[in-house]
Short mmCIF file of C-alpha atoms in Angstrom, two decimals:
data_model
loop_
_atom_site.label_atom_id
_atom_site.label_comp_id
_atom_site.label_asym_id
_atom_site.label_seq_id
_atom_site.Cartn_x
_atom_site.Cartn_y
_atom_site.Cartn_z
CA MET A 263 11.61 1.62 -23.23
CA LEU A 264 13.83 3.21 -20.40
CA THR A 265 16.93 0.43 -22.22
CA VAL A 266 15.53 2.39 -25.78
CA ILE A 267 16.21 6.45 -24.70
CA ILE A 268 19.55 4.96 -23.30
CA VAL A 269 20.24 3.59 -26.20
CA VAL A 270 19.25 6.70 -28.65
CA VAL A 271 21.02 9.41 -26.06
CA ALA A 272 24.02 7.74 -26.54
CA ILE A 273 23.76 7.58 -30.20
CA ILE A 274 23.23 11.54 -30.08
CA LEU A 275 26.12 11.57 -27.60
CA ALA A 276 28.14 9.75 -30.38
CA THR A 277 27.19 11.51 -33.65
CA ILE A 278 28.27 15.00 -31.22
CA ALA A 279 31.35 13.82 -30.86
CA ILE A 280 31.72 12.35 -34.45
CA VAL A 281 30.29 16.07 -35.25
CA TRP A 282 33.99 17.58 -32.87
CA LEU A 283 35.87 15.00 -34.91
CA ILE A 284 34.88 16.26 -38.62
CA ASP A 285 35.19 19.68 -38.03
CA LYS A 286 38.73 19.14 -36.54
CA PHE A 287 40.25 16.53 -38.88
CA VAL A 288 37.79 16.92 -42.34
CA PRO A 289 39.16 18.99 -45.06
CA LYS A 290 36.44 21.84 -45.36
CA LYS A 291 35.15 21.09 -48.77
CA LEU A 292 34.03 17.95 -47.33
CA LYS A 293 32.39 19.60 -43.70
CA PRO A 294 29.25 21.03 -44.72
CA VAL A 295 27.80 18.25 -45.98
CA LEU A 296 28.72 16.12 -43.55
CA ASN A 297 27.45 18.45 -40.38
CA LEU A 298 24.09 18.45 -41.98
CA LEU A 299 24.12 15.17 -42.44
CA LEU A 300 25.24 14.33 -39.05
CA TRP A 301 23.34 16.89 -37.46
CA ALA A 302 19.86 15.44 -39.43
CA ILE A 303 20.78 12.13 -37.39
CA VAL A 304 21.01 14.49 -33.82
CA LEU A 305 17.52 16.07 -34.40
CA PHE A 306 15.76 12.47 -35.62
CA LEU A 307 17.01 10.62 -33.05
CA GLY A 308 16.20 13.39 -30.58
CA TYR A 309 12.62 13.69 -31.64
CA ILE A 310 12.63 9.37 -30.99
CA THR A 311 13.56 10.01 -27.92
CA TYR A 312 10.93 12.71 -27.70
CA GLU A 313 8.00 10.20 -28.82
CA SER A 314 9.12 7.46 -26.60
CA VAL A 315 7.92 9.60 -23.80
CA ALA A 316 5.39 11.47 -24.82
CA GLY A 317 3.90 7.87 -26.43
CA GLU A 318 4.78 6.66 -22.95
CA LEU A 319 2.59 9.31 -21.45
CA ARG A 320 -0.64 9.52 -23.52
CA PHE A 321 -0.43 5.50 -22.84
CA GLU A 322 -0.48 5.99 -19.06
CA LYS A 323 -3.41 8.51 -19.80
CA ILE A 324 -5.83 6.02 -21.88
CA LYS A 325 -4.78 3.52 -20.09
CA ASP A 326 -6.04 5.20 -16.34
CA GLU A 327 -9.18 6.53 -18.26
CA ARG A 328 -10.57 2.55 -19.06
CA TYR A 329 -9.29 1.15 -16.07
CA GLN A 330 -11.69 3.12 -14.24
CA VAL A 331 -14.75 2.53 -16.87
CA VAL A 332 -13.62 -1.33 -16.21
CA VAL A 333 -12.74 -1.00 -12.40
CA ASN A 334 -16.53 0.67 -11.63
CA ARG A 335 -18.11 -3.00 -14.19
CA LEU A 336 -16.31 -5.04 -11.61
CA ILE A 337 -17.74 -2.74 -9.02
CA ASP A 338 -21.18 -3.58 -10.16
CA ILE A 339 -20.78 -7.30 -10.34
CA GLN A 340 -19.03 -7.51 -6.85
CA LYS A 341 -22.02 -6.38 -5.03
CA ALA A 342 -24.43 -8.47 -7.08
CA GLN A 343 -23.06 -10.99 -5.92
CA VAL A 344 -22.17 -10.14 -2.37
CA ALA A 345 -26.27 -9.24 -2.02
CA TYR A 346 -26.61 -13.45 -4.27
CA LYS A 347 -24.85 -14.58 -1.37
CA ASP A 348 -26.32 -13.21 1.51
CA VAL A 349 -29.71 -14.74 0.05
CA ASN A 350 -28.31 -17.41 -1.87
CA GLY A 351 -25.63 -18.58 0.63
CA GLU A 352 -23.00 -19.33 -2.64
CA TYR A 353 -21.72 -17.06 -5.75
CA THR A 354 -23.06 -17.69 -9.33
CA ASP A 355 -21.00 -17.95 -12.27
CA LYS A 356 -24.15 -17.38 -14.26
CA TYR A 357 -24.80 -13.64 -15.33
CA ASP A 358 -28.07 -14.75 -15.88
CA ASN A 359 -28.76 -15.41 -12.63
CA LEU A 360 -27.56 -12.18 -11.04
CA ILE A 361 -29.77 -10.64 -13.29
CA LYS A 362 -32.94 -12.48 -12.81
CA PHE A 363 -31.64 -12.01 -9.14
CA ILE A 364 -31.35 -7.92 -9.17
CA ASP A 365 -34.78 -7.45 -11.19
CA THR A 366 -36.63 -10.00 -8.64
CA ALA A 367 -34.91 -10.17 -5.22
CA GLN A 368 -36.95 -9.17 -1.71
CA VAL A 369 -33.67 -8.60 0.73
CA PRO A 370 -34.66 -9.22 4.84
CA VAL A 371 -33.32 -6.42 6.88
CA THR A 372 -32.96 -8.35 10.64
CA GLN A 373 -32.46 -7.71 14.07
CA ARG A 374 -30.97 -10.46 16.76
CA ARG A 375 -32.02 -9.91 20.21
CA ASP A 376 -31.84 -11.73 23.44
CA SER A 377 -34.75 -13.65 24.45
CA THR A 378 -35.05 -16.23 27.47
CA GLY A 379 -37.60 -18.65 27.95
CA ILE A 380 -38.25 -22.30 29.46
CA ASP A 381 -35.48 -24.91 29.13
CA LYS A 382 -37.92 -27.65 28.94
CA GLU A 383 -35.37 -30.49 28.21
CA LYS A 384 -33.74 -29.44 31.48
CA THR A 385 -37.01 -29.16 33.05
CA ARG A 386 -38.12 -32.47 32.91
CA LEU A 387 -34.56 -33.69 33.44
CA PHE A 388 -34.25 -32.10 36.93
CA GLY A 389 -37.61 -31.68 37.35
CA VAL A 390 -37.13 -27.96 38.46
CA GLU A 391 -38.03 -24.99 35.58
CA THR A 392 -34.87 -24.27 34.32
CA PRO A 393 -34.54 -21.16 32.40
CA LYS A 394 -32.00 -20.42 28.66
CA THR A 395 -31.29 -17.44 26.99
CA PHE A 396 -31.77 -17.56 23.48
CA VAL A 397 -31.20 -15.34 20.55
CA VAL A 398 -34.21 -14.21 18.46
CA ILE A 399 -34.36 -12.80 14.98
CA ASP A 400 -36.73 -10.36 13.77
CA THR A 401 -37.30 -9.33 10.33
CA LEU A 402 -38.19 -5.88 10.30
CA ARG A 403 -38.71 -5.29 6.50
CA TYR A 404 -37.17 -6.41 2.83
CA PHE A 405 -35.69 -4.28 0.71
CA SER A 406 -35.69 -4.28 -3.07
CA VAL A 407 -32.08 -4.67 -4.28
CA LYS A 408 -32.90 -3.82 -7.86
CA ASP A 409 -33.97 0.09 -5.68
CA SER A 410 -31.44 0.20 -3.31
CA LEU A 411 -28.06 -1.23 -5.11
CA PHE A 412 -28.79 -0.77 -9.29
CA LYS A 413 -31.18 2.60 -9.39
CA ASN A 414 -29.27 4.05 -12.24
CA VAL A 415 -27.64 1.35 -13.66
CA ASP A 416 -27.16 -0.80 -16.40
CA TYR A 417 -27.15 -3.95 -14.46
CA LYS A 418 -28.03 -6.00 -17.51
CA ASN A 419 -25.14 -5.30 -19.17
CA MET A 420 -22.77 -6.00 -16.15
CA MET A 421 -21.04 -8.78 -18.46
CA ASN A 422 -20.31 -6.44 -20.87
CA VAL A 423 -16.43 -4.86 -20.63
CA GLY A 424 -17.35 -1.52 -21.89
CA ILE A 425 -14.41 -0.10 -23.41
CA GLY A 426 -11.30 -1.29 -25.38
CA GLU A 427 -11.56 -4.71 -28.02
CA GLU A 428 -15.24 -4.84 -28.77
CA GLY A 429 -17.84 -6.69 -27.63
CA ALA A 430 -15.33 -7.85 -24.90
CA LYS A 431 -17.36 -9.52 -22.04
CA PHE A 432 -15.93 -10.30 -17.78
CA GLU A 433 -15.02 -13.72 -17.18
CA LEU A 434 -16.95 -14.38 -14.34
CA LYS A 435 -16.26 -17.86 -12.22
CA ALA A 436 -17.76 -19.04 -8.34
CA GLY A 437 -17.00 -22.42 -6.64
CA LYS A 438 -15.94 -22.89 -3.37
CA LEU A 439 -12.63 -22.72 -1.48
CA ASP A 440 -11.77 -24.94 1.45
CA ASP A 441 -15.56 -24.82 1.38
CA ILE A 442 -15.94 -21.26 1.94
CA PRO A 443 -17.85 -19.96 -1.01
CA VAL A 444 -15.71 -17.42 -3.25
CA PHE A 445 -16.24 -15.63 -6.81
CA GLU A 446 -13.88 -14.07 -9.48
CA ALA A 447 -14.60 -11.35 -12.40
CA SER A 448 -11.39 -10.66 -14.34
CA VAL A 449 -10.37 -9.27 -18.06
CA ASP A 450 -7.17 -9.20 -19.22
CA LYS A 451 -5.46 -5.91 -19.51
CA ALA A 452 -4.59 -6.81 -23.17
CA VAL A 453 -8.09 -6.75 -24.01
CA ILE A 454 -8.74 -3.24 -22.59
CA LEU A 455 -5.40 -1.78 -24.37
CA HIS A 456 -6.26 -3.60 -26.88
CA ASP A 457 -5.41 -1.21 -29.92
CA GLN A 458 -2.28 0.24 -27.98
CA ASP A 459 1.29 -0.63 -28.30
CA LYS A 460 1.88 -3.89 -27.80
CA ASN A 461 5.62 -3.11 -25.88
CA LEU A 462 3.95 -0.95 -23.45
CA VAL A 463 0.77 -3.20 -22.88
CA SER A 464 3.24 -6.51 -22.05
CA ASN A 465 5.21 -4.26 -20.22
CA GLU A 466 1.99 -3.35 -18.18
CA LYS A 467 0.71 -6.65 -17.65
CA GLN A 468 3.95 -7.34 -15.77
CA THR A 469 2.95 -4.71 -13.17
CA VAL A 470 3.82 -5.20 -9.26
CA SER A 471 3.43 -1.54 -7.23
CA VAL A 472 1.14 0.01 -4.59
CA ASP A 473 -0.35 2.19 -6.76
CA GLY A 474 -0.84 0.54 -10.04
CA VAL A 475 -2.67 -2.67 -11.21
CA ASN A 476 -0.79 -5.52 -10.03
CA GLY A 477 -0.81 -8.25 -12.47
CA PRO A 478 -2.23 -9.47 -15.89
CA LYS A 479 -5.22 -8.74 -15.27
CA ILE A 480 -8.08 -6.57 -13.53
CA ALA A 481 -9.95 -8.49 -11.02
CA VAL A 482 -12.93 -8.67 -8.50
CA GLY A 483 -12.94 -11.40 -6.12
CA SER A 484 -10.43 -14.27 -6.15
CA MET A 485 -10.32 -18.26 -7.16
CA ASN A 486 -7.45 -18.43 -5.29
CA GLU A 487 -8.13 -17.13 -1.76
CA VAL A 488 -11.66 -15.83 -0.02
CA LYS A 489 -11.98 -12.19 -0.52
CA THR A 490 -14.24 -9.88 -2.55
CA THR A 491 -12.04 -7.26 -2.82
CA GLY A 492 -10.25 -6.13 -6.54
CA ASN A 493 -6.72 -5.59 -7.19
CA TRP A 494 -6.86 -1.89 -7.93
CA PRO A 495 -6.17 0.87 -5.46
CA LYS A 496 -8.59 3.57 -4.52
CA ASN A 497 -7.73 6.16 -7.77
CA PHE A 498 -9.04 3.98 -9.92
CA THR A 499 -12.59 4.14 -9.18
CA ASN A 500 -15.23 6.80 -8.62
CA LYS A 501 -17.63 4.29 -7.04
CA GLU A 502 -17.97 3.27 -2.97
#
């Protein structure tokens, strides 16, 4: 867009220069017509410049509003995946598994404590009672994933992007990276902004900024590194 503005401004300045030249060298009879024509061109180009700037500002506002909706839904998927892994030892690439898990899962709340006892093997080996210290994990209670993490949340539709292209869903992947479980839920920015200016969307997909969503998609987790966080800055969400 910056290039367009520079070109338009250059044309405006050139037009103004032409008006001045006409005023100096063109016969008086032709001046009124040419002046009106050229000033009309100046006003038209000025309008185009204004619309270029205003259009980008409108795009930024729409983008931020839609990104907030998308990020909040990705956070729901993130919470479900983390709880699912805590119980099952791995992530899942199926939304049906996450929904069923949320509906039924009871997650234990545990407490670790040190305890002492007799090391039977060493006692038998040395003929003398030999103490040992070991860790005991006590289950204090269970909590419902549904009631604790997803109360008043429409988790059964967490796979739906919810804005932008109608019917769009998040792509969900899961697997292992060096034997460590990983997952990723993502959606292309072009899906979220499908009805916006294609040039602005293309530029947005190339974003590299500390206060923007970098890259061509919005994602939580990663299949290329071990993480459960998203690629967005804090200003794009109102959830914790």
